[in-house]
Every structure is written in C-alpha cells, then in structure tokens.
Short mmCIF file of C-alpha atoms in Angstrom, two decimals:
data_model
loop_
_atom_site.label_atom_id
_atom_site.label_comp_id
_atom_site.label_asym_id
_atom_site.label_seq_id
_atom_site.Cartn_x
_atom_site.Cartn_y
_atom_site.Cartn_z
CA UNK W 1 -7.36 -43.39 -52.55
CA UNK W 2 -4.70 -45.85 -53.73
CA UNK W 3 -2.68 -45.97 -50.50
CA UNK W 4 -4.66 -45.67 -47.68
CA UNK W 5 -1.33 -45.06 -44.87
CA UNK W 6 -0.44 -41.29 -44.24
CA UNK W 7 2.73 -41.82 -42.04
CA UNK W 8 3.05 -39.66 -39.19
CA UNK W 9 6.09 -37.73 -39.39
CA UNK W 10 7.72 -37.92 -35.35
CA UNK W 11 11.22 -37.83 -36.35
CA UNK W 12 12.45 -34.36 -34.80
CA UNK W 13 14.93 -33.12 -37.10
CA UNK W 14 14.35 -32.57 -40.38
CA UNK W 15 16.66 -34.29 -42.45
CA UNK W 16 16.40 -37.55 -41.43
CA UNK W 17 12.10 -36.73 -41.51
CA UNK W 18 12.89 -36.11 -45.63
CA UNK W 19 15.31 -39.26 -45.99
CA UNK W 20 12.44 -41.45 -43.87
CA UNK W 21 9.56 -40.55 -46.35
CA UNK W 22 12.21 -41.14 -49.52
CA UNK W 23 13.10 -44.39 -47.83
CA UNK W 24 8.90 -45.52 -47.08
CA UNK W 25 7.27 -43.33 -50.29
CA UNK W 26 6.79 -45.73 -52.20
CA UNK W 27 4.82 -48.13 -49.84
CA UNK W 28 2.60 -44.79 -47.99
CA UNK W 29 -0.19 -42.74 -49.71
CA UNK W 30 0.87 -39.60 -47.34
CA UNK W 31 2.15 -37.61 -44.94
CA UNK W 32 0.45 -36.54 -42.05
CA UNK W 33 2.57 -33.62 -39.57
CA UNK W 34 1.29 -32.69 -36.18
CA UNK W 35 2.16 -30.33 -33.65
CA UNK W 36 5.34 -31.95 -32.67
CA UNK W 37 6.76 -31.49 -36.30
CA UNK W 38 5.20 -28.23 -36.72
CA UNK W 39 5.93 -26.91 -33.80
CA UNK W 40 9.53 -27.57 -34.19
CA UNK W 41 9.99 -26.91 -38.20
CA UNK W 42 6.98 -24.30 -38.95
CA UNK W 43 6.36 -23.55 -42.18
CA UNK W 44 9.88 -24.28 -43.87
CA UNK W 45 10.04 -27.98 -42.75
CA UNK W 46 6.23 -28.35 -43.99
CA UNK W 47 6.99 -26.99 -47.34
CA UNK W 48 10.43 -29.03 -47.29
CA UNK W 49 8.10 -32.48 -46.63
CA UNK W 50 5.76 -31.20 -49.37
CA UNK W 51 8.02 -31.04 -51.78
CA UNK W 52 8.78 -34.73 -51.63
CA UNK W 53 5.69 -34.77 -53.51
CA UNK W 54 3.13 -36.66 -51.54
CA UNK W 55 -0.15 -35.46 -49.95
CA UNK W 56 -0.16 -33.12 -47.14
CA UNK W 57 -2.11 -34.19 -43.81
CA UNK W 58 -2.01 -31.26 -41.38
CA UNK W 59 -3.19 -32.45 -37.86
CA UNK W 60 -2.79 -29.36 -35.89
CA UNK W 61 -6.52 -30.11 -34.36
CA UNK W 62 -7.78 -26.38 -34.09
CA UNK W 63 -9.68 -25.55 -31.30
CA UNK W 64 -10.72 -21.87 -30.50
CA UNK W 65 -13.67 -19.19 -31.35
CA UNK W 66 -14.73 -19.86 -34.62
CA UNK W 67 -13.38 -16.33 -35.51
CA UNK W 68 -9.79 -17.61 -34.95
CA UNK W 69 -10.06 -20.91 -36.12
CA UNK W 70 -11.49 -19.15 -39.91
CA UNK W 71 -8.23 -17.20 -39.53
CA UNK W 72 -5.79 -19.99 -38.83
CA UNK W 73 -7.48 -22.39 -41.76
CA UNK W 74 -6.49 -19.02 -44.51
CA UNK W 75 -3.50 -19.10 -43.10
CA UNK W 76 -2.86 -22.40 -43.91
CA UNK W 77 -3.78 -22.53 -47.60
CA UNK W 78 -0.45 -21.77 -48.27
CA UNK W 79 0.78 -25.01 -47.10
CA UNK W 80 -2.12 -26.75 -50.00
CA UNK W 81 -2.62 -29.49 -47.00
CA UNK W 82 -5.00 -32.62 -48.41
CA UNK W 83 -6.80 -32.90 -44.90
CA UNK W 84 -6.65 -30.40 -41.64
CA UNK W 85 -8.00 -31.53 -38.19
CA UNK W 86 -10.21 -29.12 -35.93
CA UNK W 87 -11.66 -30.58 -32.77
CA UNK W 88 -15.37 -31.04 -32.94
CA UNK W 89 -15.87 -30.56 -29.42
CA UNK W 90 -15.39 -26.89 -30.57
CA UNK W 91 -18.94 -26.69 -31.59
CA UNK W 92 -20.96 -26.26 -34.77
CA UNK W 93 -20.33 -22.59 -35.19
CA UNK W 94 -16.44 -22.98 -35.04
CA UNK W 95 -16.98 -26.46 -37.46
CA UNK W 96 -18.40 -24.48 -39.68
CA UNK W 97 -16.55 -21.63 -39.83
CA UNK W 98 -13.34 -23.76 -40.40
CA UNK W 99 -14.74 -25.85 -43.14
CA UNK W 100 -15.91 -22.45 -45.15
CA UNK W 101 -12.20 -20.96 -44.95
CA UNK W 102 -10.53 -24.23 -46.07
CA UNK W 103 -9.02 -24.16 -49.06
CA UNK W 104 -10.90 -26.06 -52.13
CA UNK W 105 -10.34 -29.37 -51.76
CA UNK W 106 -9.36 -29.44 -48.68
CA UNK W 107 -11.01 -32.58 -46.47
CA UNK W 108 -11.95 -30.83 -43.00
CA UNK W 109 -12.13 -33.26 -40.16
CA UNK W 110 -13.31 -33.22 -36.77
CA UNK W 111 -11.42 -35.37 -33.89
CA UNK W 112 -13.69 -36.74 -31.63
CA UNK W 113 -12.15 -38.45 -28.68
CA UNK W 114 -8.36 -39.29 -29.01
CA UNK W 115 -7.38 -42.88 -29.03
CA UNK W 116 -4.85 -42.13 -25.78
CA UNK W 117 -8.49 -42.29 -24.04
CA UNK W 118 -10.88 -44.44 -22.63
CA UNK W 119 -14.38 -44.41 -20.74
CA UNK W 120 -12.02 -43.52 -17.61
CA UNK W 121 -11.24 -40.72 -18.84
CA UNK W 122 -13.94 -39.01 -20.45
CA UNK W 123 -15.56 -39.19 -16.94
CA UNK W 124 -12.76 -37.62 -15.66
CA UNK W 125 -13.55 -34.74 -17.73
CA UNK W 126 -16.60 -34.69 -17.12
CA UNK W 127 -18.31 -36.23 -20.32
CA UNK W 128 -20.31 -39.70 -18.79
CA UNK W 129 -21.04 -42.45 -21.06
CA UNK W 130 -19.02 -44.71 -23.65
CA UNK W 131 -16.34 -44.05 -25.98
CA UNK W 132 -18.84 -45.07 -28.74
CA UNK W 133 -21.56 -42.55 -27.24
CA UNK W 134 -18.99 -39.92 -27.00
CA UNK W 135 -17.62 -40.51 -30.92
CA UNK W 136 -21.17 -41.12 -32.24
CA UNK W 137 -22.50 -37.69 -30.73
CA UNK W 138 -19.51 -35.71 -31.79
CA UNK W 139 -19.49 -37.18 -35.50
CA UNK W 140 -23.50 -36.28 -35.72
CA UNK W 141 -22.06 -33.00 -34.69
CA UNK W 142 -19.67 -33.20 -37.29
CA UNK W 143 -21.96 -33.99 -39.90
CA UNK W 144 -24.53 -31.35 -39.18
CA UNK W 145 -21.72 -28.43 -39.71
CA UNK W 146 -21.00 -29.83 -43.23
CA UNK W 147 -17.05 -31.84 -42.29
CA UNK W 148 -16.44 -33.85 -44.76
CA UNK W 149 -15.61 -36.42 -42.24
CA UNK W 150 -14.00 -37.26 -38.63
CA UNK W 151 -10.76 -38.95 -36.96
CA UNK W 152 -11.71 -41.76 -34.83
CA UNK W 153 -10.11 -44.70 -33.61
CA UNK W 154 -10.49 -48.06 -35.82
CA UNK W 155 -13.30 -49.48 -32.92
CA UNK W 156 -15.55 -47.02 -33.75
CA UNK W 157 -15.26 -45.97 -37.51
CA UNK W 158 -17.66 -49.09 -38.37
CA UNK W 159 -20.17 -48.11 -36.45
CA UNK W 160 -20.02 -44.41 -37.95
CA UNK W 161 -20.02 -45.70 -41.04
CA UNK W 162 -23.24 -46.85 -41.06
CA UNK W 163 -24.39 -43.72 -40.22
CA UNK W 164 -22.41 -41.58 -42.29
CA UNK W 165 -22.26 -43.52 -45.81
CA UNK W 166 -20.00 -41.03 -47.82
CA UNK W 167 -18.07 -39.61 -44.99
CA UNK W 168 -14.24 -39.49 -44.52
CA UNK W 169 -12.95 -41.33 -41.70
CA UNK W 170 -9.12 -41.17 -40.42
CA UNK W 171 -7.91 -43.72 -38.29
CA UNK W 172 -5.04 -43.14 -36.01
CA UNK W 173 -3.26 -45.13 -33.22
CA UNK W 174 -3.07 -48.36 -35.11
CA UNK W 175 -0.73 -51.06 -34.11
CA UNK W 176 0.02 -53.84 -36.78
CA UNK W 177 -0.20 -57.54 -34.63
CA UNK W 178 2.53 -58.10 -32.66
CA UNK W 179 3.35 -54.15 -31.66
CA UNK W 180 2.84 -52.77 -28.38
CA UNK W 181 0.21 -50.33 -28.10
CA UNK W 182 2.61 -47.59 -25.97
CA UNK W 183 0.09 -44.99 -24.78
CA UNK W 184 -2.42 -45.83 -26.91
CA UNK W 185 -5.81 -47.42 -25.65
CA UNK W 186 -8.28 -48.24 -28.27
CA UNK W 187 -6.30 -49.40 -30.63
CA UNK W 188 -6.64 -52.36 -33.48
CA UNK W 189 -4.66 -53.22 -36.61
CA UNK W 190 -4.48 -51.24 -39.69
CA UNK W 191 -6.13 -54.06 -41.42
CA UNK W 192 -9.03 -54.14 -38.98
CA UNK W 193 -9.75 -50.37 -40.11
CA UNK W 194 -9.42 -51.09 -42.79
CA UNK W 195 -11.90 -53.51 -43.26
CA UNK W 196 -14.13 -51.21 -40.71
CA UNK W 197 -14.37 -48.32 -42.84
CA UNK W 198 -11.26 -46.12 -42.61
CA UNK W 199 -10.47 -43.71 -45.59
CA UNK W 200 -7.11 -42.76 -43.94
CA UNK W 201 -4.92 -45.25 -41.66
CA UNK W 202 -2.52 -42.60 -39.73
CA UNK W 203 1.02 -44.90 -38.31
CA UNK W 204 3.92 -43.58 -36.86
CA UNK W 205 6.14 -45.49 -34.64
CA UNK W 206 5.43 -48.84 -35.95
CA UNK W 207 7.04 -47.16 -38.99
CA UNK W 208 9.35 -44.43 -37.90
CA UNK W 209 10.80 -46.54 -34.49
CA UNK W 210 11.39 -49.52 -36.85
CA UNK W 211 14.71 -51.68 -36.79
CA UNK W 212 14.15 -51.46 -40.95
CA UNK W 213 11.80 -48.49 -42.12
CA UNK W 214 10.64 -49.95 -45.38
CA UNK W 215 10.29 -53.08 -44.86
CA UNK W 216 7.71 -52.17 -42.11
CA UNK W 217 5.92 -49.94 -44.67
CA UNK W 218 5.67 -52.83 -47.15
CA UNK W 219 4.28 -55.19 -44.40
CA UNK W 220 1.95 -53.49 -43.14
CA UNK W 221 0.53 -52.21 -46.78
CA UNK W 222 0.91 -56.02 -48.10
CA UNK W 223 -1.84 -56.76 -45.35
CA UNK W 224 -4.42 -54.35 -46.86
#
C-alpha cells in the first residue's frame, strides 16, 4: 500500500473522530477502530468514519468458539472492513473458521501477544518463554489456519518475516523518537517497522493527543 499508517481512532465522540481524520487524511493510508470506538459508536459511527472514504481497519480481536467467531465475522461484512483482528491464541479451528466467513478481500489477522506486554507477563499467565518464542509460535499458528497475516509489535515483525515471506504484518504501539511510550512496552519507531517488515503501522496518540494533528501525521509519514 501507498500509506502504510492506519490511525487509531481514540477520540470518544464522534464528531471531532470525523473532523480528526479530515484534518490527518491526507498524510494516513487508514483508519483502524477498536473496541473503545466501537463500543461507544456501534455500527452508525463505523459507517459515519467509512464514509470519509478511507480503508476500514476493524480491531475488535475476536476471541470465542469458532462457531461464534464465523457468526460475528458475517456480521461484520456489512461494515466492508479492509482488515479484522481475531486472537490467535483462539486456536486453529476458530482461525479458520473466521478467515472462511470474512468477507472477500478481507485481510484476517491474528494478534499474538499485545505490545502492553512483556516476558513478565506472559509468565504471569502462565505461557514461559520470550516474547519472540511466544509471537513466533502463535504466527506459525497463524499461518497453518490460512491468516493472511498477524499483528505484532515492530521487535518482532523482522524476525517473522523471514519466516513468513508474503504475509501481512500490522504493527501497533509505535512511538515516533522523542514520545513517551505510556503503557506500552515493546515499542520502536514507525520507521524501525518499517524498515523491519510492517505492512500496516497502527498510531494513535502520537497523532490524536497532538498539540497540532497534521503536522504530526506529516512527520511521522515524511520519515518513511
């Protein structure tokens, strides 16, 4: 794609969500809405974003039987989202299931361990072993149910590259140089993804929270 940066959308009302993507759209390849946004707007603030005309990412990370997660990707179609999250710690079955009721076109892909977490913190869960172990097994997992790709953070998506040639790889919880990384963990510039791999570079705050909106969008696609 052109524009690699899907900008996610964590403004909670939905007028000033609309006037922040007309204010950035030229300088962003998409939008990407989560659970906060859908949550609050359902489907008439998703259709009122898509309507502005740019790609749809729809990162509501589905995670049940794969009975129920087939059933919530139809629903969806309506929406025409460009990419949908499920978790791949789900399982194959579910995986697949949820990549066979996406709509046509529609990239399916798997999170594998989100970027608020570290080593710490899979073992407090109960999963031992690195980050890079962790990502590495679930994007194998991934592959094997026939995702088109997986959302990991910028650290690891070079090292799943070279296992996964043609896959689709969406980086979130980048911070350009200079940001704080808030509760992020494993975190690197969208640059560094970039460069790493990453089909999709997913930034929010350092976009949204911005003294000047646009002026962070243009920086931060000039260093691509």
């Amino acid at each position: 794609m052109s524009n690699p940066i899907y900008l996610a959308l964590d403004v909670p009302q939905i007028e000033p969500a609309k006037a922040l993507v007309n204010k950035v759209k030229g300088h962003i390849g998409g939008v990407k809405l989560g659970l906060e946004f859908f949550c609050a707007h359902g489907s008439h603030g998703v259709h009122e974003i898509a309507h502005l005309g740019l790609p749809i990412f729809l990162d509501l990370k589905f995670h049940d039987i794969p009975n129920t997660v087939a059933s919530a990707m139809q629903a969806i179609h309506v929406y025409q989202p460009a990419i949908v999250t499920v978790h791949a710690s789900g399982g194959r079955a579910m995986m697949e299931d949820a990549k066979a009721a996406a709509a046509e076109g529609c990239k399916v892909v798997a999170v594998t361990m989100l970027t608020s977490m570290d080593a710490n913190d899979l073992t407090a869960t109960g999963v031992y072993g690195s980050a890079e172990t962790q990502v590495m097994r679930l994007a194998e997992l991934a592959h094997d149910a026939g995702l088109d790709g997986i959302v990991c953070s910028g650290q690891e998506v070079g090292m799943v590259k070279k296992a996964w040639k043609d896959g689709f790889f969406v980086v979130p919880g980048l911070r350009p140089a200079g940001n704080g990384t808030g509760d992020q963990k494993r975190v690197v510039t969208p640059a560094q993804a970039r460069n790493n791999g990453a089909s999709v570079l997913v930034i929010g705050r350092p976009i949204s929270r911005a003294d000047d909106p646009l002026a962070a969008a243009r920086a931060i696609e000039a260093t691509l």
